[in-house]
Coordinates of C-alpha atoms and ligand atoms in Angstrom, one line a residue:
X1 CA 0.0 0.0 0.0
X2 CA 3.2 2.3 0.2
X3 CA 3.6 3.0 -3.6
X4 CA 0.2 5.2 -4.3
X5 CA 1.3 7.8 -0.9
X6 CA 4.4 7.9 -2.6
X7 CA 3.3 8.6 -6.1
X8 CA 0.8 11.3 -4.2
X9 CA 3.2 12.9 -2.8
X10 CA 5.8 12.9 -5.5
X11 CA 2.7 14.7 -7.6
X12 CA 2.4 17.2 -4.7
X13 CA 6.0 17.9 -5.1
X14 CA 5.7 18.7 -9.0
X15 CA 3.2 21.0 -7.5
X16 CA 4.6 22.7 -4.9
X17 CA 7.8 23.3 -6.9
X18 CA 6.0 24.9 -9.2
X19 CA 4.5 27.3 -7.6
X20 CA 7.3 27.7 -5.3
X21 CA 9.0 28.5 -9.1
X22 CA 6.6 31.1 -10.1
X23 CA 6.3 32.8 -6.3
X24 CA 9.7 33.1 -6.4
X25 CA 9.6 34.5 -10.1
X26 CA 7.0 36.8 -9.5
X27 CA 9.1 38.0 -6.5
X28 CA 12.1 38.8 -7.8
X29 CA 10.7 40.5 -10.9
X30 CA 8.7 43.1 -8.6
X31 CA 12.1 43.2 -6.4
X32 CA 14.6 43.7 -8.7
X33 CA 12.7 45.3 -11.4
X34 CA 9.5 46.8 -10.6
X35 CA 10.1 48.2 -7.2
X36 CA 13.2 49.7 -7.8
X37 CA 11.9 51.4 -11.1
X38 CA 9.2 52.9 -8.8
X39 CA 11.6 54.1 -6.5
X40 CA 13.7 56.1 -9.0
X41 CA 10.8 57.8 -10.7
X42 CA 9.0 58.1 -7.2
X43 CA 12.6 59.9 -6.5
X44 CA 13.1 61.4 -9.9
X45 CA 9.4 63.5 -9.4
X46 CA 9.7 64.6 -5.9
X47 CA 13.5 66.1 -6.6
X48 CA 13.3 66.9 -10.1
X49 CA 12.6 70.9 -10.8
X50 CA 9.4 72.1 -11.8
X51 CA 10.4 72.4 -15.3
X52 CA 13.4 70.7 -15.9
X53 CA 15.8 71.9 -18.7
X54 CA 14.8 69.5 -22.0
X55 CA 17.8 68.5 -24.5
X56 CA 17.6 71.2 -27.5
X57 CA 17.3 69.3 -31.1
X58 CA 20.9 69.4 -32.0
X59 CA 21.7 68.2 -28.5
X60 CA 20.0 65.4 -29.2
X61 CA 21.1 64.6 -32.5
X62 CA 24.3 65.0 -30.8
X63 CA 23.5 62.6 -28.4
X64 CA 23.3 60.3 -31.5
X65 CA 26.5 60.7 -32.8
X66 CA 28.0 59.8 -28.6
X67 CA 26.1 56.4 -29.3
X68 CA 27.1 55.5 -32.6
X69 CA 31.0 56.5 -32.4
X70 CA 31.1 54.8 -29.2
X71 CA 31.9 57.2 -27.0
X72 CA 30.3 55.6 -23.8
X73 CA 32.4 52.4 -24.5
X74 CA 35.2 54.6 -22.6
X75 CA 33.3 57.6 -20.8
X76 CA 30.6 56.8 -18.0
X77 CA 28.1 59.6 -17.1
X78 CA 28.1 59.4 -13.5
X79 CA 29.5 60.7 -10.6
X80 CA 29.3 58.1 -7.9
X81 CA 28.9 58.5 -4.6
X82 CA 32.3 58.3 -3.5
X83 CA 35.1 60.9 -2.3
X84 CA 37.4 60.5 -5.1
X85 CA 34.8 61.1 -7.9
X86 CA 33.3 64.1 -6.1
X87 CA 36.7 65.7 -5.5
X88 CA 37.7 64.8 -8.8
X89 CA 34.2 65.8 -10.9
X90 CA 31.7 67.1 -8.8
X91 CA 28.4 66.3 -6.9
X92 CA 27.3 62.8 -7.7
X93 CA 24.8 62.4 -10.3
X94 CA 21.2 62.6 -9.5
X95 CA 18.5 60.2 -11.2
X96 CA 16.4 63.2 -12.1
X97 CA 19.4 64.5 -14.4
X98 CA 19.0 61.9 -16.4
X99 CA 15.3 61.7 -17.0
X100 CA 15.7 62.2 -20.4
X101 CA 18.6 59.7 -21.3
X102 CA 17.1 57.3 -22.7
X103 CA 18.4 54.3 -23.3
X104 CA 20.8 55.7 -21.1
X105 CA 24.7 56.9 -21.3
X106 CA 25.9 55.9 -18.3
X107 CA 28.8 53.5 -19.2
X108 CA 30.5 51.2 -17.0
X109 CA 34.1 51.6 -17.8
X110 CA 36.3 54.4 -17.0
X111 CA 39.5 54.5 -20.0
X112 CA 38.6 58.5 -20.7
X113 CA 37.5 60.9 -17.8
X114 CA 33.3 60.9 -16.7
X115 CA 31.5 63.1 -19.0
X116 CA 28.8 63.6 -17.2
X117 CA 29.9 67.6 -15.6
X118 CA 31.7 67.9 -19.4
X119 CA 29.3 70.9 -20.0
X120 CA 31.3 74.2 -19.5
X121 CA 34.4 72.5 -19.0
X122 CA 36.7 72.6 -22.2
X123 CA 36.2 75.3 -24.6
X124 CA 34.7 74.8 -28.5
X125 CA 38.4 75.4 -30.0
X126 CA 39.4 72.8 -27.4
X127 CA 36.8 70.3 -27.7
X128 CA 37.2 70.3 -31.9
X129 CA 41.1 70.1 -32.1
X130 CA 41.1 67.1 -29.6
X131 CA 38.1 65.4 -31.6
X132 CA 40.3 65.8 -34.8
X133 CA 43.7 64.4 -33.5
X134 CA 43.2 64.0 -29.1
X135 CA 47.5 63.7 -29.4
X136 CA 48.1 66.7 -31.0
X137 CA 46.0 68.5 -27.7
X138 CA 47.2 65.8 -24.9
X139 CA 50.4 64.4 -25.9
X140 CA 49.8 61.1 -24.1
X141 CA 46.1 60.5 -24.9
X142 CA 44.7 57.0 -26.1
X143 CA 41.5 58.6 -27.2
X144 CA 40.7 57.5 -31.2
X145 CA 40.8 60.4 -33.9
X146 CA 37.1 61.3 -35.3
X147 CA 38.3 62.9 -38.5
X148 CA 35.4 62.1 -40.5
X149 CA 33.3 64.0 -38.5
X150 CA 35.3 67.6 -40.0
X151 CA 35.9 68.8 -43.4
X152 CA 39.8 68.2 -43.1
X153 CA 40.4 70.4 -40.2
X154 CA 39.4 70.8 -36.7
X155 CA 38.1 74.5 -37.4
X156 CA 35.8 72.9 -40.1
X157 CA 33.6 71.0 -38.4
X158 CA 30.7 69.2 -39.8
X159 CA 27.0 69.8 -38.4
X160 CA 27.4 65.9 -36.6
X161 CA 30.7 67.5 -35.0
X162 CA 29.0 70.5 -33.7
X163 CA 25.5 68.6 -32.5
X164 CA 28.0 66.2 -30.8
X165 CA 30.0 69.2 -29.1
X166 CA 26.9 71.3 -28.5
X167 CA 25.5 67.4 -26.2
X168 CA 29.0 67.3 -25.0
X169 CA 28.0 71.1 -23.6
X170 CA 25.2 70.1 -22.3
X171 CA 26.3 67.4 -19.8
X172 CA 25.7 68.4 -16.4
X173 CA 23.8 71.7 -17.4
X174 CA 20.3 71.0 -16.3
X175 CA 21.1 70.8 -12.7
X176 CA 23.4 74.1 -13.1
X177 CA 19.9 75.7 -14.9
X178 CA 18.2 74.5 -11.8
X179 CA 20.6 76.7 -9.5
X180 CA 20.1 76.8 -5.9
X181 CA 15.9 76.4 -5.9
X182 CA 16.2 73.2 -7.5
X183 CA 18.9 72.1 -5.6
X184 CA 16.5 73.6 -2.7
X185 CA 14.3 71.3 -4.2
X186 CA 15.9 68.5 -4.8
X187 CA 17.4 68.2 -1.1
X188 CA 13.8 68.6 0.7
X189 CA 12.6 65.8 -2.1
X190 CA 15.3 63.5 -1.3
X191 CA 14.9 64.3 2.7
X192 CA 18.1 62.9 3.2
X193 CA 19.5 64.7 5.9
X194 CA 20.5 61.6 8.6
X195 CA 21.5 59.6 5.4
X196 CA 25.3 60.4 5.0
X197 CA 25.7 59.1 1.4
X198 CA 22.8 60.7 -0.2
X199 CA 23.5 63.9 1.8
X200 CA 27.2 63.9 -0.4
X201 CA 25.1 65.1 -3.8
X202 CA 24.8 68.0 -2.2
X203 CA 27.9 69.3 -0.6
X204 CA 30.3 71.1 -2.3
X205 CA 30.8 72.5 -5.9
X206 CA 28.3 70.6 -8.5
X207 CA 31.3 70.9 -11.2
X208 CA 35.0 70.3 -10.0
X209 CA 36.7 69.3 -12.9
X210 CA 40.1 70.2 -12.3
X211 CA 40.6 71.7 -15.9
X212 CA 37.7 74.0 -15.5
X213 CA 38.6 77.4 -15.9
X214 CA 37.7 79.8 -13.1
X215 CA 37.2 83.5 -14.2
X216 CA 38.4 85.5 -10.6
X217 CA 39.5 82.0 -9.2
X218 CA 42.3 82.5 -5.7
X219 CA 45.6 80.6 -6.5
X220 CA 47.9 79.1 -4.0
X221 CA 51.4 80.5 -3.8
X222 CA 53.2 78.4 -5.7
X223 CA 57.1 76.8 -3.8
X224 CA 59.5 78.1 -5.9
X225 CA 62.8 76.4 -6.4
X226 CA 65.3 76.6 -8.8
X227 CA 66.0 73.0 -8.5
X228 CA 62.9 71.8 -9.5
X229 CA 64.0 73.8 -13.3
X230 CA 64.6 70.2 -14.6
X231 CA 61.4 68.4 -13.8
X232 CA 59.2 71.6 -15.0
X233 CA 61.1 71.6 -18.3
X234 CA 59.5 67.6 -18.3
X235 CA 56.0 68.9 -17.5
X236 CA 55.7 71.5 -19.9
X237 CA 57.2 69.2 -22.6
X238 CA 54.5 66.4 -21.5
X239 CA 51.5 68.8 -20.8
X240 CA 52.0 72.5 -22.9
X241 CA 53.9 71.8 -25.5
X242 CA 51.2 70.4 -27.7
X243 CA 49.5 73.6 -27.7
X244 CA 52.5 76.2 -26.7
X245 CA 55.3 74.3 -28.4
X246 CA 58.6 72.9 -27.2
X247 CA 60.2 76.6 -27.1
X248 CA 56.8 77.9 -25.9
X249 CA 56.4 80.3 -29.1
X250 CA 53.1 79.3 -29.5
X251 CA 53.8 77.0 -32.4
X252 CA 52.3 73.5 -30.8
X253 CA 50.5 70.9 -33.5
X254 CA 47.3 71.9 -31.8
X255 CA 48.3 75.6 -32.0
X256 CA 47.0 76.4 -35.5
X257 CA 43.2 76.0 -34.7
X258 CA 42.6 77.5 -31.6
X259 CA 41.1 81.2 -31.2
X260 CA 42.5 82.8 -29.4
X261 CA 46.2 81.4 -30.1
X262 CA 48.6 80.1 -27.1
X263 CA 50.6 83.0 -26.3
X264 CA 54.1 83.2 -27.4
X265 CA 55.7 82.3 -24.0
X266 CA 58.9 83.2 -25.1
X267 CA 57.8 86.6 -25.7
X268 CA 56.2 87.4 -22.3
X269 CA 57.7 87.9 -18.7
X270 CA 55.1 86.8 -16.3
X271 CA 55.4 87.7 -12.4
X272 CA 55.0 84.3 -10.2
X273 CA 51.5 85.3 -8.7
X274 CA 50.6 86.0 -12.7
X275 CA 52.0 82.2 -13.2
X276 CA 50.5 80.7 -10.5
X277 CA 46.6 82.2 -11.1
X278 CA 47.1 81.2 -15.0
X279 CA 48.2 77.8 -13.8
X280 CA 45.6 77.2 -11.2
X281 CA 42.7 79.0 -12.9
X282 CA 43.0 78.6 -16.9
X283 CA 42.2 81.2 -18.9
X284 CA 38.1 81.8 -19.3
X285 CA 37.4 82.4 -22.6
X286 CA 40.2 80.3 -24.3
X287 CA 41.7 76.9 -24.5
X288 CA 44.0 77.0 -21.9
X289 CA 42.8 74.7 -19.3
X290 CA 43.2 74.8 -15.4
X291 CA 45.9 72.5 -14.1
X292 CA 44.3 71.3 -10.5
X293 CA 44.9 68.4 -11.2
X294 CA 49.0 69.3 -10.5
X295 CA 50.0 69.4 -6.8
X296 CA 51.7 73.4 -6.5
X297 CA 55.2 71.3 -6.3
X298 CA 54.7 70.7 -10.0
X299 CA 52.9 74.1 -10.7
X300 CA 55.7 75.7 -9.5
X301 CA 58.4 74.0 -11.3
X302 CA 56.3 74.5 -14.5
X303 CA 56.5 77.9 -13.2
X304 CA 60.0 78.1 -13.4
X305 CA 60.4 76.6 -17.0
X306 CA 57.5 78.9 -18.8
X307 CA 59.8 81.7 -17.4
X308 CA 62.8 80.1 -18.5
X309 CA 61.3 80.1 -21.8
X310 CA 61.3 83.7 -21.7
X311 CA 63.8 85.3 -24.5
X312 CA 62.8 88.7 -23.8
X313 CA 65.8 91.7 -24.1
X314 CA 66.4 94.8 -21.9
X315 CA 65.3 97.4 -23.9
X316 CA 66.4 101.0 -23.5
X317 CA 64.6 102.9 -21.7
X318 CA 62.0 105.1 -23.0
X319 CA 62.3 109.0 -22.8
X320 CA 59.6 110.5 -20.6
X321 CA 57.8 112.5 -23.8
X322 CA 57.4 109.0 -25.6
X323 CA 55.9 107.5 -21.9
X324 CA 53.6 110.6 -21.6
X325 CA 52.2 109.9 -25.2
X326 CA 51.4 106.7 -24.5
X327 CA 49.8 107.4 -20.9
X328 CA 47.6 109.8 -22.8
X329 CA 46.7 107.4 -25.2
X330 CA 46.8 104.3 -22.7
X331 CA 44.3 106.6 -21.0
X332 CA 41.7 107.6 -23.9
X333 CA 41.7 104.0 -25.5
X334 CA 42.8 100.8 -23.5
X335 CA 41.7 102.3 -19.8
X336 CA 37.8 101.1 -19.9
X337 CA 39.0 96.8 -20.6
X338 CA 42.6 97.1 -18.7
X339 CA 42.0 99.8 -15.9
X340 CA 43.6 103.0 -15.0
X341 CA 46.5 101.2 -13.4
X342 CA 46.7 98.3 -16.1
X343 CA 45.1 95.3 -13.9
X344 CA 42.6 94.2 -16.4
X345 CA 40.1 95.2 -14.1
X346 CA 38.0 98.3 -16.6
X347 CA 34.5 99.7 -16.5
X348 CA 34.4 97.1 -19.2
X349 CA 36.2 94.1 -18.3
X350 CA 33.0 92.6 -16.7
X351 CA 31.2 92.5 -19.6
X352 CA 33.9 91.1 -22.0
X353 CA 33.9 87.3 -22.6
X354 CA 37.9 87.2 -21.5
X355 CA 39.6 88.7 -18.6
X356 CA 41.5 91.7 -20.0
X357 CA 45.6 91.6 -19.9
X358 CA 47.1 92.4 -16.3
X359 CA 50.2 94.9 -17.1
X360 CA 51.3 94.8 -13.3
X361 CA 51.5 91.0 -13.5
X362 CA 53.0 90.5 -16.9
X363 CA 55.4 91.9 -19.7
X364 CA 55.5 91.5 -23.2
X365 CA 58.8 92.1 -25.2
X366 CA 58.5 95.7 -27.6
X367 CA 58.0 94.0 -30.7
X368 CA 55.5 91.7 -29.1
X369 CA 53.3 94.4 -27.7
X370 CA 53.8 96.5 -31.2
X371 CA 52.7 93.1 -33.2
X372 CA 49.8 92.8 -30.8
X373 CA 48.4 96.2 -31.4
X374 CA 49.0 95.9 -34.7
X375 CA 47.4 92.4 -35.4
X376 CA 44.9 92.3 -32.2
X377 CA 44.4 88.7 -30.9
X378 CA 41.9 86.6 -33.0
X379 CA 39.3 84.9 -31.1
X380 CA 39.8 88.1 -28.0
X381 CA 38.0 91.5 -27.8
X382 CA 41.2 92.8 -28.1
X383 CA 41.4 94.5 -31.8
X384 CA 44.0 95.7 -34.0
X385 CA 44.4 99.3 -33.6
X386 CA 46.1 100.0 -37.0
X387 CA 43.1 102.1 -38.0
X388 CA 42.8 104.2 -35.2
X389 CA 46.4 104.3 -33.7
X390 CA 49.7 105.7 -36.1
X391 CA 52.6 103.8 -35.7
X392 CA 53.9 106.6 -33.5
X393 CA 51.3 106.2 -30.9
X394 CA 51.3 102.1 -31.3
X395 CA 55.1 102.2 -30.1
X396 CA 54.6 105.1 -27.6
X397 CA 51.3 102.8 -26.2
X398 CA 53.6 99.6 -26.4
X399 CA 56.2 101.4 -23.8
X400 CA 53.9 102.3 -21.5
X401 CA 52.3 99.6 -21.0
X402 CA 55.3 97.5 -20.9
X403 CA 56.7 100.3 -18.2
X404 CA 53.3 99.2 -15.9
X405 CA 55.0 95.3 -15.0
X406 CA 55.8 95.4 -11.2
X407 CA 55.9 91.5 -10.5
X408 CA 56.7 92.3 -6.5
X409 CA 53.1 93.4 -6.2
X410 CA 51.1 90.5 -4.5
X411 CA 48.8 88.6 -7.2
X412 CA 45.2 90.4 -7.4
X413 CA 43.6 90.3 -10.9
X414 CA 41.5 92.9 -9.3
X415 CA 41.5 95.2 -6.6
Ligands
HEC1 C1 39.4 54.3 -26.5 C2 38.7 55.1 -25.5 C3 38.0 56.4 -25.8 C4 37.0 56.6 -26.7 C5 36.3 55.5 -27.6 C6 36.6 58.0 -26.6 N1 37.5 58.6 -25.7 FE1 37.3 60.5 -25.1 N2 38.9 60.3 -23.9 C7 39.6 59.1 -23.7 C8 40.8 59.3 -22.8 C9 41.8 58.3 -22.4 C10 40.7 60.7 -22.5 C11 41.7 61.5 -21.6 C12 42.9 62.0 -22.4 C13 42.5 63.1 -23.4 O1 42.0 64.1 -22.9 O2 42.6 62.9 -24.6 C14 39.6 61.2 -23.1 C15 39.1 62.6 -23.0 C16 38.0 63.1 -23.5 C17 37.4 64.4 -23.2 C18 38.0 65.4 -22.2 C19 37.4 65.1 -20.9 C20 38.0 65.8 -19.7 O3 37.3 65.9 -18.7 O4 39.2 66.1 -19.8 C21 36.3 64.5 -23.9 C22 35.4 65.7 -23.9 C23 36.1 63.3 -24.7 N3 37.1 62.4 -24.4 C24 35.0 63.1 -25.5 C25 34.9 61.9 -26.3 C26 33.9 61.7 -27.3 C27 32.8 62.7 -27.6 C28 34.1 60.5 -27.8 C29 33.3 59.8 -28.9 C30 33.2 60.5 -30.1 C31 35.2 59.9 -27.1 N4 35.7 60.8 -26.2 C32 35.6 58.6 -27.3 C33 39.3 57.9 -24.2 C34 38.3 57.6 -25.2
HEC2 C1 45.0 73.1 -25.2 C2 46.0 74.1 -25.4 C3 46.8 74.5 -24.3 C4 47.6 73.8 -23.4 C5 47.7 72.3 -23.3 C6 48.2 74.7 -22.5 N1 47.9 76.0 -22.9 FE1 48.6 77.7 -22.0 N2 47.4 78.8 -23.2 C7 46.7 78.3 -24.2 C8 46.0 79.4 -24.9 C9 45.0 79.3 -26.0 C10 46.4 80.6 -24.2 C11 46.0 82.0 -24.5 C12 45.0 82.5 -23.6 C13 44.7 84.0 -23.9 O1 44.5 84.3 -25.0 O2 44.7 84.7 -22.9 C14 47.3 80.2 -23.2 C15 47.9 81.0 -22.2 C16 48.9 80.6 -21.4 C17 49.6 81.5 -20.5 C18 49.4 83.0 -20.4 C19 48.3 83.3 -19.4 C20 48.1 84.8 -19.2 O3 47.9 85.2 -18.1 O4 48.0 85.5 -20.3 C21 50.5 80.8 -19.8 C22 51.5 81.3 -18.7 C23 50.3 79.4 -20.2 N3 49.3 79.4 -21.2 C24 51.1 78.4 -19.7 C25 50.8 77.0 -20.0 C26 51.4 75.9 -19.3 C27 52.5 76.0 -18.3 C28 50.8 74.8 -19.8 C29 51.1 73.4 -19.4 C30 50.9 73.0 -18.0 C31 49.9 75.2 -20.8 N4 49.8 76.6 -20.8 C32 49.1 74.3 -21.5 C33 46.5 77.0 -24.6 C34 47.1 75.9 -23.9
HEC3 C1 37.4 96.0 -25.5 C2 38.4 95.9 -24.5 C3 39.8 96.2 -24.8 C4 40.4 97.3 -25.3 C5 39.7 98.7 -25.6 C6 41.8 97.1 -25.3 N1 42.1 95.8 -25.0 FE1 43.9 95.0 -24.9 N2 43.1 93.2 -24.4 C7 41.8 93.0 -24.1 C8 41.6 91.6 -23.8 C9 40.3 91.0 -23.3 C10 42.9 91.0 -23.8 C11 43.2 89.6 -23.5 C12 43.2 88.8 -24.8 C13 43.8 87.4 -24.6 O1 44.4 87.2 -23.5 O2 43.7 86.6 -25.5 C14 43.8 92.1 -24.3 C15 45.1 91.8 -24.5 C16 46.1 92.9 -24.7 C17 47.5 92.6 -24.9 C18 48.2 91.3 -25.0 C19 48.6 90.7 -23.7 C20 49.3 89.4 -24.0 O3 49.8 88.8 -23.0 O4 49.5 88.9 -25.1 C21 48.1 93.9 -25.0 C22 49.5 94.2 -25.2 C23 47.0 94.8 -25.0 N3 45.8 94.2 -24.8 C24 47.1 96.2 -25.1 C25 46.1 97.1 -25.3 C26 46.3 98.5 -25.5 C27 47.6 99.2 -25.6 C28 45.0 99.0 -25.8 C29 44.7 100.4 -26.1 C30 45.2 100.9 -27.3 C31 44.1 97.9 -25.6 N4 44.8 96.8 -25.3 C32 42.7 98.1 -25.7 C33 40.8 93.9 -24.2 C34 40.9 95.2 -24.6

């Protein structure tokens, strides 16, 4: 009589695995899928802004382009929630900023820098030139060549190249948009406070790229010793010379297509506050980038080699007619961008896309400050003057405001 309970209950097992199977099925679907799905957009409504910022057309064609060159096999699009990514990008990524990626950009592997705080980081000149040949812009990069997406040069770039750069310029924007009443927002929707992690999106700057450039940024006085002459020559060959060249003249395979130019280092005497606030800052406005990412040892040994580059002569000095010439014209023309005392710091200057030129802080050689007038720097408000200026005035202007350099002064770019 044993075998039929047996054959019962070996049906009751088919049965009770089986619906063990699909419990357990059912569960982990609504665990692992469902729930946390609800959670995110539960999280994405309650801390997104009211109206958040929405991807312009060519942003998202641009957006196309990322997926289909592959970008996202080496970028990611998230700043996690851990120390060195927030030191090193920025607040960690939100779920709300990236409503509208979809399927998403995130990545998983890390060979290039995170993208996702990319917006307002390099500038256009920058992001075309490296897109065209990344090793004539970063000596040492392993990032592929996207030629085919200019018309032979980095300054013709086709409309794919621009949509790209214009996504690439939107990365991390919507939150910036949201400015502190969505980030208001965003920290009452998350309600967050005892959680320690989540708190970390909100604490400190939402973009830290060290290669941002920071308009009135402080700079750290950098150690100066003339030991360290050797291993700045190194640096500058490894990190500058691509755009400045090896001599610093400005002459760098990356030189040819950026507006404004690298400056002619040779041709300049810079003070070491000057130095150090180009170093630590960048240049707004142009492709110089910020070099945070340098401890000030190295900053100031590059220090040391960019002057070193310097091949500047002792002129004569000029007489005190040909100074008061150029005072008076100094005064009537160049005063409202580089101030009355020559600090860059004008009526004007705040309006102007670039930071005017400190005289205190830095000294061009005569025929450097004549060519400039003449010429005006490309890609700068600065103009040529040739048509308002004789040549008498231009070099008269040239020594006065060469006669302005006082590199003891301490390193304001502004009063
Ligand atoms: C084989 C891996 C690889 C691929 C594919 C790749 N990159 Fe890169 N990318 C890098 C590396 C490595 C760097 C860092 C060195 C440099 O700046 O060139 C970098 C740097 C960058 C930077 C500068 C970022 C910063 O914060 O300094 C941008 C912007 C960028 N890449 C955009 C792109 C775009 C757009 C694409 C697709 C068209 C792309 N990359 C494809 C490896 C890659
Ligand atoms: C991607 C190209 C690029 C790289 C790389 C680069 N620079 Fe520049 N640099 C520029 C450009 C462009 C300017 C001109 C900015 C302007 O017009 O004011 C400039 C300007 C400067 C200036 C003058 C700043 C001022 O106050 O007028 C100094 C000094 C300088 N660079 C030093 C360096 C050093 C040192 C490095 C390497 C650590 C470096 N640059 C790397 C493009 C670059
Ligand atoms: C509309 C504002 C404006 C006016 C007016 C102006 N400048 Fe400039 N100037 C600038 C800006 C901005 C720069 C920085 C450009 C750059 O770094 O690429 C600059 C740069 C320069 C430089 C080059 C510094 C360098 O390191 O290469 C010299 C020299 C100069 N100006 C002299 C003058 C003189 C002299 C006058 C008057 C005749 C004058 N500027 C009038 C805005 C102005």
């Amino acid at each position: 009589m044993s075998a039929p309970t047996s054959t019962r209950a070996l049906r009751m097992a088919y049965v009770v695995a089986c619906v063990a199977g699909v419990l357990f099925f059912v569960t982990s679907v609504g665990l692992l899928g469902v729930w946390p799905t609800q959670m995110l957009r539960d999280q994405t409504t309650r801390m997104a802004p009211e109206v958040p910022l929405r991807p312009s057309v060519s942003e998202s064609r641009g957006r196309l382009v990322y997926a289909r060159e592959g970008c996202s096999y080496c970028h990611s699009q998230q700043v996690r929630f851990t120390a060195a990514d927030t030191r090193r990008f920025g607040a960690p990524t939100l779920a709300w900023e990236t409503q509208f990626d979809t399927p998403h950009m995130l990545g998983t592997r890390r060979i290039g820098p995170d993208l996702s705080r990319a917006g307002g980081t390099r500038s256009l000149d920058w992001q075309y030139a490296h897109l065209y040949a990344p090793r004539d812009v970063v000596r040492e990069s392993v990032m592929p060549a996207y030629p085919w997406l200019f018309d032979g040069a980095p300054d013709r770039p086709t409309q794919e190249a621009r949509d790209l750069v214009a996504y690439l310029d939107s990365l991390g924007r919507a939150r910036e948009v949201a400015g502190p009443e969505g980030e208001a927002r965003a920290r009452e929707g998350c309600d967050c406070d005892d959680d320690p992690l989540m708190a970390m999106a909100f604490e400190g700057r939402l973009n830290n790229h060290p290669a941002r450039a920071i308009r009135h940024g402080e700079a750290p006085a950098l150690p100066i010793d003339a030991a360290a002459l050797p291993r700045g020559q190194a640096l500058f060959a490894r990190h500058c010379a691509t755009c400045h060249g090896p001599e610093g003249q400005g002459n760098g395979p990356a030189a040819s297509h950026l507006r404004p130019a690298p400056k002619n280092l040779s041709q300049h005497d810079y003070s070491n506050a000057r130095l150090a606030s180009a170093l630590w800052n960048g240049v707004t406005g142009a492709a110089m980038p910020a070099w945070r990412d340098l401890s000030p040892d190295d900053l100031g040994a590059l220090a040391q080699a960019v002057q070193a580059l310097s091949v500047t002569r002792v002129e004569p000095a000029p007489s005190e007619a040909l100074l008061a010439q150029g005072r008076e014209v100094y005064a009537a023309n160049c005063a409202q961008c580089h101030g009355t005392d020559g600090r860059g710091d004008g009526t004007a200057a705040d309006a102007l896309p670039m930071v005017p030129a400190n005289f205190t802080q830095q000294q061009l050689s005569l025929s450097e400050a004549v060519r400039v007038l003449r010429e005006g720097i490309p890609g700068s408000p600065m103009a040529p003057w040739t048509s308002r200026l004789t040549s008498a005035e231009i070099l008269a202007t040239a020594h006065y405001v060469r006669s302005l350099y006082t590199p003891s002064l301490p390193g304001h770019l502004r009063k």
